[in-house]
Amino acid sequence: FSKGAASEALKEYALRGLVTVKKTKPLVLEALISDWAKRGVQSPKEELIIASEKDDVFELNRLSQLERRAAGVLGENCVRTAKHCFYTGDRVLITKNSRKLGVKNGKLGTVRRISPIFKKITVVLDSGRIVSINLTDFPHIALGYAITTHKAQGISTDNAFVLAGGSMQDRELTYVQSSRAKKPTRFYLSETDAGEELSGISRQMAKSRKKEMAHTLLDPELKTSISF
């Protein structure tokens, strides 16, 4: 993928059953979550979902949380914010730096305790550090079952489930998506994005926008950009 040989690479993934193509976007999301749930419901830390679009990430997080709630692995009560409802056991993502709390944008963790009345949650970051967060003072937390490709840079996981396609797909993003997992990476896409025999998505994944991405992938909170 990093050299632009997307067609050859995708064929190898497809031969191993790691490429799923469905007729419509809702069916693609359904297939991805169904596969993720086989291990992700019990071990979400090592089963990471990656997508390029923020709206897709939001929906995938919602569906992942529903799967875990249905399985009874989350707490009964939650702390609500404008966009999210956090339960004990949820995976969460820090979305802004805070010197006061000692947390950085892009860090993942798991909710250990909640206090709905005071709108507080206690999070065990993947580094092992424990931090107590008042969501009224610091609302910059999102669910962390699914994250954007930008946020996935530098993260390592056992298995990755990638929602591919869309206007942002290119060689650089594909490299990030395909290199997060120590074990299999699975790609999911619609027939429209895939094209005949994966020709459409292969062209997108092979096209480099390296010069443009040096600017567009710059995250003002991370203070860095993706290097290739």
PDB file of C-alpha atoms in Angstrom:
ATOM      1  CA  PHE A   1       0.000   0.000   0.000  1.00  0.00           C
ATOM      2  CA  SER A   2       2.746   2.490   0.864  1.00  0.00           C
ATOM      3  CA  LYS A   3       4.237   2.098  -2.621  1.00  0.00           C
ATOM      4  CA  GLY A   4       0.917   2.552  -4.414  1.00  0.00           C
ATOM      5  CA  ALA A   5       0.418  -1.124  -5.293  1.00  0.00           C
ATOM      6  CA  ALA A   6      -3.128  -1.074  -3.948  1.00  0.00           C
ATOM      7  CA  SER A   7      -4.650  -3.354  -6.573  1.00  0.00           C
ATOM      8  CA  GLU A   8      -2.195  -6.148  -5.851  1.00  0.00           C
ATOM      9  CA  ALA A   9      -2.470  -5.639  -2.099  1.00  0.00           C
ATOM     10  CA  LEU A  10      -6.275  -5.682  -2.061  1.00  0.00           C
ATOM     11  CA  LYS A  11      -6.350  -8.865  -4.123  1.00  0.00           C
ATOM     12  CA  GLU A  12      -4.209 -10.566  -1.479  1.00  0.00           C
ATOM     13  CA  TYR A  13      -6.505  -9.322   1.294  1.00  0.00           C
ATOM     14  CA  ALA A  14      -9.556 -10.494  -0.672  1.00  0.00           C
ATOM     15  CA  LEU A  15      -8.059 -13.941  -1.218  1.00  0.00           C
ATOM     16  CA  ARG A  16      -7.758 -14.255   2.556  1.00  0.00           C
ATOM     17  CA  GLY A  17     -11.356 -13.207   3.143  1.00  0.00           C
ATOM     18  CA  LEU A  18     -10.391  -9.818   4.571  1.00  0.00           C
ATOM     19  CA  VAL A  19     -12.377  -7.622   2.155  1.00  0.00           C
ATOM     20  CA  THR A  20     -16.155  -7.343   2.554  1.00  0.00           C
ATOM     21  CA  VAL A  21     -18.264  -5.560  -0.071  1.00  0.00           C
ATOM     22  CA  LYS A  22     -21.959  -4.855   0.478  1.00  0.00           C
ATOM     23  CA  LYS A  23     -24.554  -3.170  -1.711  1.00  0.00           C
ATOM     24  CA  THR A  24     -25.301  -0.179   0.532  1.00  0.00           C
ATOM     25  CA  LYS A  25     -23.569   1.779   3.300  1.00  0.00           C
ATOM     26  CA  PRO A  26     -25.973   0.603   6.047  1.00  0.00           C
ATOM     27  CA  LEU A  27     -25.265  -3.013   5.073  1.00  0.00           C
ATOM     28  CA  VAL A  28     -21.529  -2.305   5.178  1.00  0.00           C
ATOM     29  CA  LEU A  29     -21.800  -0.914   8.713  1.00  0.00           C
ATOM     30  CA  GLU A  30     -23.914  -3.888   9.759  1.00  0.00           C
ATOM     31  CA  ALA A  31     -21.335  -6.364   8.432  1.00  0.00           C
ATOM     32  CA  LEU A  32     -18.430  -4.541  10.065  1.00  0.00           C
ATOM     33  CA  ILE A  33     -20.103  -4.376  13.482  1.00  0.00           C
ATOM     34  CA  SER A  34     -21.187  -8.011  13.228  1.00  0.00           C
ATOM     35  CA  ASP A  35     -17.588  -9.112  12.650  1.00  0.00           C
ATOM     36  CA  TRP A  36     -16.205  -6.729  15.280  1.00  0.00           C
ATOM     37  CA  ALA A  37     -18.688  -7.920  17.917  1.00  0.00           C
ATOM     38  CA  LYS A  38     -17.367 -11.503  17.825  1.00  0.00           C
ATOM     39  CA  ARG A  39     -14.342 -10.319  19.826  1.00  0.00           C
ATOM     40  CA  GLY A  40     -14.877  -6.604  20.352  1.00  0.00           C
ATOM     41  CA  VAL A  41     -17.804  -6.930  22.745  1.00  0.00           C
ATOM     42  CA  GLN A  42     -15.565  -8.628  25.302  1.00  0.00           C
ATOM     43  CA  SER A  43     -12.155  -7.188  24.330  1.00  0.00           C
ATOM     44  CA  PRO A  44     -12.649  -3.810  22.622  1.00  0.00           C
ATOM     45  CA  LYS A  45      -9.149  -2.588  23.469  1.00  0.00           C
ATOM     46  CA  GLU A  46      -7.602  -4.950  20.922  1.00  0.00           C
ATOM     47  CA  GLU A  47     -10.354  -4.701  18.288  1.00  0.00           C
ATOM     48  CA  LEU A  48     -10.091  -1.209  16.782  1.00  0.00           C
ATOM     49  CA  ILE A  49     -12.494   0.236  14.215  1.00  0.00           C
ATOM     50  CA  ILE A  50     -11.093   2.871  11.843  1.00  0.00           C
ATOM     51  CA  ALA A  51     -12.950   5.190   9.454  1.00  0.00           C
ATOM     52  CA  SER A  52     -12.052   8.391   7.622  1.00  0.00           C
ATOM     53  CA  GLU A  53     -15.273  10.361   8.100  1.00  0.00           C
ATOM     54  CA  LYS A  54     -16.294  11.734  11.521  1.00  0.00           C
ATOM     55  CA  ASP A  55     -19.974  10.967  10.898  1.00  0.00           C
ATOM     56  CA  ASP A  56     -19.124   7.326  10.199  1.00  0.00           C
ATOM     57  CA  VAL A  57     -17.003   7.144  13.349  1.00  0.00           C
ATOM     58  CA  PHE A  58     -19.890   8.523  15.406  1.00  0.00           C
ATOM     59  CA  GLU A  59     -22.323   5.932  14.015  1.00  0.00           C
ATOM     60  CA  LEU A  60     -19.881   3.046  14.414  1.00  0.00           C
ATOM     61  CA  ASN A  61     -19.290   4.051  18.028  1.00  0.00           C
ATOM     62  CA  ARG A  62     -23.030   4.169  18.647  1.00  0.00           C
ATOM     63  CA  LEU A  63     -23.518   0.702  17.169  1.00  0.00           C
ATOM     64  CA  SER A  64     -20.546  -0.733  19.074  1.00  0.00           C
ATOM     65  CA  GLN A  65     -21.853   0.601  22.361  1.00  0.00           C
ATOM     66  CA  LEU A  66     -25.295  -0.875  21.625  1.00  0.00           C
ATOM     67  CA  GLU A  67     -23.703  -4.293  21.047  1.00  0.00           C
ATOM     68  CA  ARG A  68     -21.886  -4.124  24.372  1.00  0.00           C
ATOM     69  CA  ARG A  69     -24.980  -2.933  26.221  1.00  0.00           C
ATOM     70  CA  ALA A  70     -26.996  -5.796  24.751  1.00  0.00           C
ATOM     71  CA  ALA A  71     -24.309  -8.217  25.932  1.00  0.00           C
ATOM     72  CA  GLY A  72     -24.536  -6.816  29.473  1.00  0.00           C
ATOM     73  CA  VAL A  73     -20.861  -5.880  29.772  1.00  0.00           C
ATOM     74  CA  LEU A  74     -21.460  -2.169  30.486  1.00  0.00           C
ATOM     75  CA  GLY A  75     -22.823  -0.570  33.639  1.00  0.00           C
ATOM     76  CA  GLU A  76     -26.521   0.165  34.012  1.00  0.00           C
ATOM     77  CA  ASN A  77     -26.281   3.949  34.420  1.00  0.00           C
ATOM     78  CA  CYS A  78     -24.435   6.524  32.360  1.00  0.00           C
ATOM     79  CA  VAL A  79     -23.117  10.070  32.406  1.00  0.00           C
ATOM     80  CA  ARG A  80     -24.662  12.107  29.602  1.00  0.00           C
ATOM     81  CA  THR A  81     -23.072  14.857  27.539  1.00  0.00           C
ATOM     82  CA  ALA A  82     -24.411  16.698  24.498  1.00  0.00           C
ATOM     83  CA  LYS A  83     -23.299  13.904  22.152  1.00  0.00           C
ATOM     84  CA  HIS A  84     -22.512  10.850  24.245  1.00  0.00           C
ATOM     85  CA  CYS A  85     -23.596   8.698  27.152  1.00  0.00           C
ATOM     86  CA  PHE A  86     -20.696   7.051  28.980  1.00  0.00           C
ATOM     87  CA  TYR A  87     -21.158   3.797  30.879  1.00  0.00           C
ATOM     88  CA  THR A  88     -18.736   1.992  33.158  1.00  0.00           C
ATOM     89  CA  GLY A  89     -16.683  -0.230  30.847  1.00  0.00           C
ATOM     90  CA  ASP A  90     -16.935   2.030  27.783  1.00  0.00           C
ATOM     91  CA  ARG A  91     -13.906   2.719  25.628  1.00  0.00           C
ATOM     92  CA  VAL A  92     -13.261   6.458  25.362  1.00  0.00           C
ATOM     93  CA  LEU A  93     -11.040   8.831  23.409  1.00  0.00           C
ATOM     94  CA  ILE A  94      -9.539  12.092  24.645  1.00  0.00           C
ATOM     95  CA  THR A  95     -10.133  14.723  21.936  1.00  0.00           C
ATOM     96  CA  LYS A  96      -8.200  17.704  23.312  1.00  0.00           C
ATOM     97  CA  ASN A  97      -5.000  18.331  25.235  1.00  0.00           C
ATOM     98  CA  SER A  98      -5.320  19.307  28.888  1.00  0.00           C
ATOM     99  CA  ARG A  99      -2.237  20.300  30.833  1.00  0.00           C
ATOM    100  CA  LYS A 100      -4.308  20.483  34.001  1.00  0.00           C
ATOM    101  CA  LEU A 101      -5.506  16.887  33.687  1.00  0.00           C
ATOM    102  CA  GLY A 102      -2.283  15.673  32.102  1.00  0.00           C
ATOM    103  CA  VAL A 103      -4.056  14.136  29.122  1.00  0.00           C
ATOM    104  CA  LYS A 104      -3.350  14.414  25.408  1.00  0.00           C
ATOM    105  CA  ASN A 105      -5.531  14.457  22.331  1.00  0.00           C
ATOM    106  CA  GLY A 106      -5.819  11.017  20.754  1.00  0.00           C
ATOM    107  CA  LYS A 107      -5.253   8.938  23.887  1.00  0.00           C
ATOM    108  CA  LEU A 108      -7.591   5.993  24.523  1.00  0.00           C
ATOM    109  CA  GLY A 109      -8.834   4.555  27.786  1.00  0.00           C
ATOM    110  CA  THR A 110     -11.591   2.667  29.582  1.00  0.00           C
ATOM    111  CA  VAL A 111     -14.181   4.101  31.952  1.00  0.00           C
ATOM    112  CA  ARG A 112     -13.713   2.598  35.414  1.00  0.00           C
ATOM    113  CA  ARG A 113     -16.274   4.576  37.433  1.00  0.00           C
ATOM    114  CA  ILE A 114     -18.963   7.182  36.816  1.00  0.00           C
ATOM    115  CA  SER A 115     -20.798   9.781  38.899  1.00  0.00           C
ATOM    116  CA  PRO A 116     -23.930  10.829  36.971  1.00  0.00           C
ATOM    117  CA  ILE A 117     -24.971  13.440  39.538  1.00  0.00           C
ATOM    118  CA  PHE A 118     -21.629  15.273  39.410  1.00  0.00           C
ATOM    119  CA  LYS A 119     -20.996  14.440  35.721  1.00  0.00           C
ATOM    120  CA  LYS A 120     -17.663  12.844  36.510  1.00  0.00           C
ATOM    121  CA  ILE A 121     -15.954   9.780  35.085  1.00  0.00           C
ATOM    122  CA  THR A 122     -12.792   7.964  36.114  1.00  0.00           C
ATOM    123  CA  VAL A 123     -10.787   6.695  33.148  1.00  0.00           C
ATOM    124  CA  VAL A 124      -7.946   4.195  33.045  1.00  0.00           C
ATOM    125  CA  LEU A 125      -5.820   5.297  30.116  1.00  0.00           C
ATOM    126  CA  ASP A 126      -4.165   2.587  28.033  1.00  0.00           C
ATOM    127  CA  SER A 127      -0.856   3.747  29.495  1.00  0.00           C
ATOM    128  CA  GLY A 128      -2.152   2.597  32.909  1.00  0.00           C
ATOM    129  CA  ARG A 129      -2.585   6.096  34.303  1.00  0.00           C
ATOM    130  CA  ILE A 130      -5.885   6.846  36.067  1.00  0.00           C
ATOM    131  CA  VAL A 131      -7.536  10.234  35.591  1.00  0.00           C
ATOM    132  CA  SER A 132     -10.745  11.699  37.031  1.00  0.00           C
ATOM    133  CA  ILE A 133     -12.592  13.975  34.601  1.00  0.00           C
ATOM    134  CA  ASN A 134     -15.399  16.405  35.262  1.00  0.00           C
ATOM    135  CA  LEU A 135     -17.295  16.463  31.973  1.00  0.00           C
ATOM    136  CA  THR A 136     -18.775  19.866  32.714  1.00  0.00           C
ATOM    137  CA  ASP A 137     -15.288  21.379  32.889  1.00  0.00           C
ATOM    138  CA  PHE A 138     -13.704  19.125  30.260  1.00  0.00           C
ATOM    139  CA  PRO A 139     -16.252  17.760  27.755  1.00  0.00           C
ATOM    140  CA  HIS A 140     -13.602  16.766  25.215  1.00  0.00           C
ATOM    141  CA  ILE A 141     -14.217  13.021  25.415  1.00  0.00           C
ATOM    142  CA  ALA A 142     -15.783  10.736  22.813  1.00  0.00           C
ATOM    143  CA  LEU A 143     -16.497   7.034  22.595  1.00  0.00           C
ATOM    144  CA  GLY A 144     -13.362   5.183  21.487  1.00  0.00           C
ATOM    145  CA  TYR A 145     -14.468   1.942  19.860  1.00  0.00           C
ATOM    146  CA  ALA A 146     -14.096   3.603  16.457  1.00  0.00           C
ATOM    147  CA  ILE A 147     -11.674   6.426  15.670  1.00  0.00           C
ATOM    148  CA  THR A 148     -10.714   8.455  12.613  1.00  0.00           C
ATOM    149  CA  THR A 149      -7.718   7.480  10.524  1.00  0.00           C
ATOM    150  CA  HIS A 150      -6.002  10.688  11.674  1.00  0.00           C
ATOM    151  CA  LYS A 151      -6.374   9.718  15.329  1.00  0.00           C
ATOM    152  CA  ALA A 152      -5.229   6.151  14.590  1.00  0.00           C
ATOM    153  CA  GLN A 153      -1.694   7.257  13.764  1.00  0.00           C
ATOM    154  CA  GLY A 154       0.704   5.725  16.269  1.00  0.00           C
ATOM    155  CA  ILE A 155      -1.886   3.381  17.780  1.00  0.00           C
ATOM    156  CA  SER A 156      -1.254  -0.365  17.808  1.00  0.00           C
ATOM    157  CA  THR A 157      -3.989  -2.989  18.131  1.00  0.00           C
ATOM    158  CA  ASP A 158      -4.443  -6.722  17.580  1.00  0.00           C
ATOM    159  CA  ASN A 159      -7.147  -6.497  14.908  1.00  0.00           C
ATOM    160  CA  ALA A 160      -8.366  -3.578  12.799  1.00  0.00           C
ATOM    161  CA  PHE A 161     -11.737  -3.148  11.103  1.00  0.00           C
ATOM    162  CA  VAL A 162     -11.506  -0.465   8.418  1.00  0.00           C
ATOM    163  CA  LEU A 163     -14.464   1.275   6.822  1.00  0.00           C
ATOM    164  CA  ALA A 164     -12.897   2.133   3.474  1.00  0.00           C
ATOM    165  CA  GLY A 165     -13.996   4.433   0.670  1.00  0.00           C
ATOM    166  CA  GLY A 166     -15.242   7.998   0.607  1.00  0.00           C
ATOM    167  CA  SER A 167     -13.653  11.166  -0.709  1.00  0.00           C
ATOM    168  CA  MET A 168     -10.722  11.108   1.725  1.00  0.00           C
ATOM    169  CA  GLN A 169      -9.384   7.673   0.801  1.00  0.00           C
ATOM    170  CA  ASP A 170      -5.887   7.812  -0.694  1.00  0.00           C
ATOM    171  CA  ARG A 171      -2.483   6.131  -0.451  1.00  0.00           C
ATOM    172  CA  GLU A 172      -1.402   7.845   2.755  1.00  0.00           C
ATOM    173  CA  LEU A 173      -4.593   7.168   4.700  1.00  0.00           C
ATOM    174  CA  THR A 174      -4.665   3.587   3.438  1.00  0.00           C
ATOM    175  CA  TYR A 175      -1.139   3.039   4.729  1.00  0.00           C
ATOM    176  CA  VAL A 176      -2.153   4.245   8.189  1.00  0.00           C
ATOM    177  CA  GLN A 177      -5.304   2.097   8.145  1.00  0.00           C
ATOM    178  CA  SER A 178      -3.476  -1.038   7.040  1.00  0.00           C
ATOM    179  CA  SER A 179      -0.564  -0.772   9.480  1.00  0.00           C
ATOM    180  CA  ARG A 180      -2.298  -0.451  12.872  1.00  0.00           C
ATOM    181  CA  ALA A 181      -2.918  -4.139  13.531  1.00  0.00           C
ATOM    182  CA  LYS A 182      -0.485  -6.822  14.654  1.00  0.00           C
ATOM    183  CA  LYS A 183      -2.960  -9.411  13.377  1.00  0.00           C
ATOM    184  CA  PRO A 184      -5.467  -9.162  10.469  1.00  0.00           C
ATOM    185  CA  THR A 185      -6.814  -5.910   9.087  1.00  0.00           C
ATOM    186  CA  ARG A 186     -10.261  -6.203   7.513  1.00  0.00           C
ATOM    187  CA  PHE A 187     -11.634  -3.781   4.926  1.00  0.00           C
ATOM    188  CA  TYR A 188     -15.349  -3.018   4.478  1.00  0.00           C
ATOM    189  CA  LEU A 189     -16.853  -0.995   1.642  1.00  0.00           C
ATOM    190  CA  SER A 190     -19.932  -0.483  -0.501  1.00  0.00           C
ATOM    191  CA  GLU A 191     -20.301  -1.624  -4.098  1.00  0.00           C
ATOM    192  CA  THR A 192     -20.232   2.015  -5.201  1.00  0.00           C
ATOM    193  CA  ASP A 193     -16.870   2.633  -3.531  1.00  0.00           C
ATOM    194  CA  ALA A 194     -15.445  -0.748  -4.511  1.00  0.00           C
ATOM    195  CA  GLY A 195     -16.096  -0.556  -8.243  1.00  0.00           C
ATOM    196  CA  GLU A 196     -15.883  -3.580 -10.527  1.00  0.00           C
ATOM    197  CA  GLU A 197     -13.473  -6.130  -9.063  1.00  0.00           C
ATOM    198  CA  LEU A 198     -12.257  -3.505  -6.559  1.00  0.00           C
ATOM    199  CA  SER A 199     -11.027  -1.235  -9.354  1.00  0.00           C
ATOM    200  CA  GLY A 200     -12.525   1.953  -7.931  1.00  0.00           C
ATOM    201  CA  ILE A 201     -11.170   1.633  -4.416  1.00  0.00           C
ATOM    202  CA  SER A 202      -7.809   0.438  -5.765  1.00  0.00           C
ATOM    203  CA  ARG A 203      -7.393   3.663  -7.748  1.00  0.00           C
ATOM    204  CA  GLN A 204      -8.183   5.742  -4.684  1.00  0.00           C
ATOM    205  CA  MET A 205      -5.836   3.778  -2.446  1.00  0.00           C
ATOM    206  CA  ALA A 206      -3.013   4.098  -4.978  1.00  0.00           C
ATOM    207  CA  LYS A 207      -3.318   7.863  -5.454  1.00  0.00           C
ATOM    208  CA  SER A 208      -0.866   9.864  -3.362  1.00  0.00           C
ATOM    209  CA  ARG A 209      -1.670  13.283  -1.910  1.00  0.00           C
ATOM    210  CA  LYS A 210       1.462  13.458   0.179  1.00  0.00           C
ATOM    211  CA  LYS A 211       2.148  17.187  -0.270  1.00  0.00           C
ATOM    212  CA  GLU A 212      -1.462  18.086   0.442  1.00  0.00           C
ATOM    213  CA  MET A 213      -1.651  15.743   3.419  1.00  0.00           C
ATOM    214  CA  ALA A 214       1.373  17.340   5.052  1.00  0.00           C
ATOM    215  CA  HIS A 215      -1.024  20.190   5.769  1.00  0.00           C
ATOM    216  CA  THR A 216      -4.473  18.599   5.960  1.00  0.00           C
ATOM    217  CA  LEU A 217      -3.412  15.882   8.403  1.00  0.00           C
ATOM    218  CA  LEU A 218      -1.868  18.414  10.751  1.00  0.00           C
ATOM    219  CA  ASP A 219      -3.803  18.233  14.011  1.00  0.00           C
ATOM    220  CA  PRO A 220      -3.544  21.492  15.984  1.00  0.00           C
ATOM    221  CA  GLU A 221      -3.833  19.575  19.257  1.00  0.00           C
ATOM    222  CA  LEU A 222      -1.351  16.841  18.405  1.00  0.00           C
ATOM    223  CA  LYS A 223       1.062  19.433  16.960  1.00  0.00           C
ATOM    224  CA  THR A 224       2.300  16.920  14.442  1.00  0.00           C
ATOM    225  CA  SER A 225       1.520  15.457  11.044  1.00  0.00           C
ATOM    226  CA  ILE A 226       1.688  12.006   9.534  1.00  0.00           C
ATOM    227  CA  SER A 227       5.035  11.157   7.944  1.00  0.00           C
ATOM    228  CA  PHE A 228       5.573   8.674   5.122  1.00  0.00           C
TER     229      PHE A 228
END
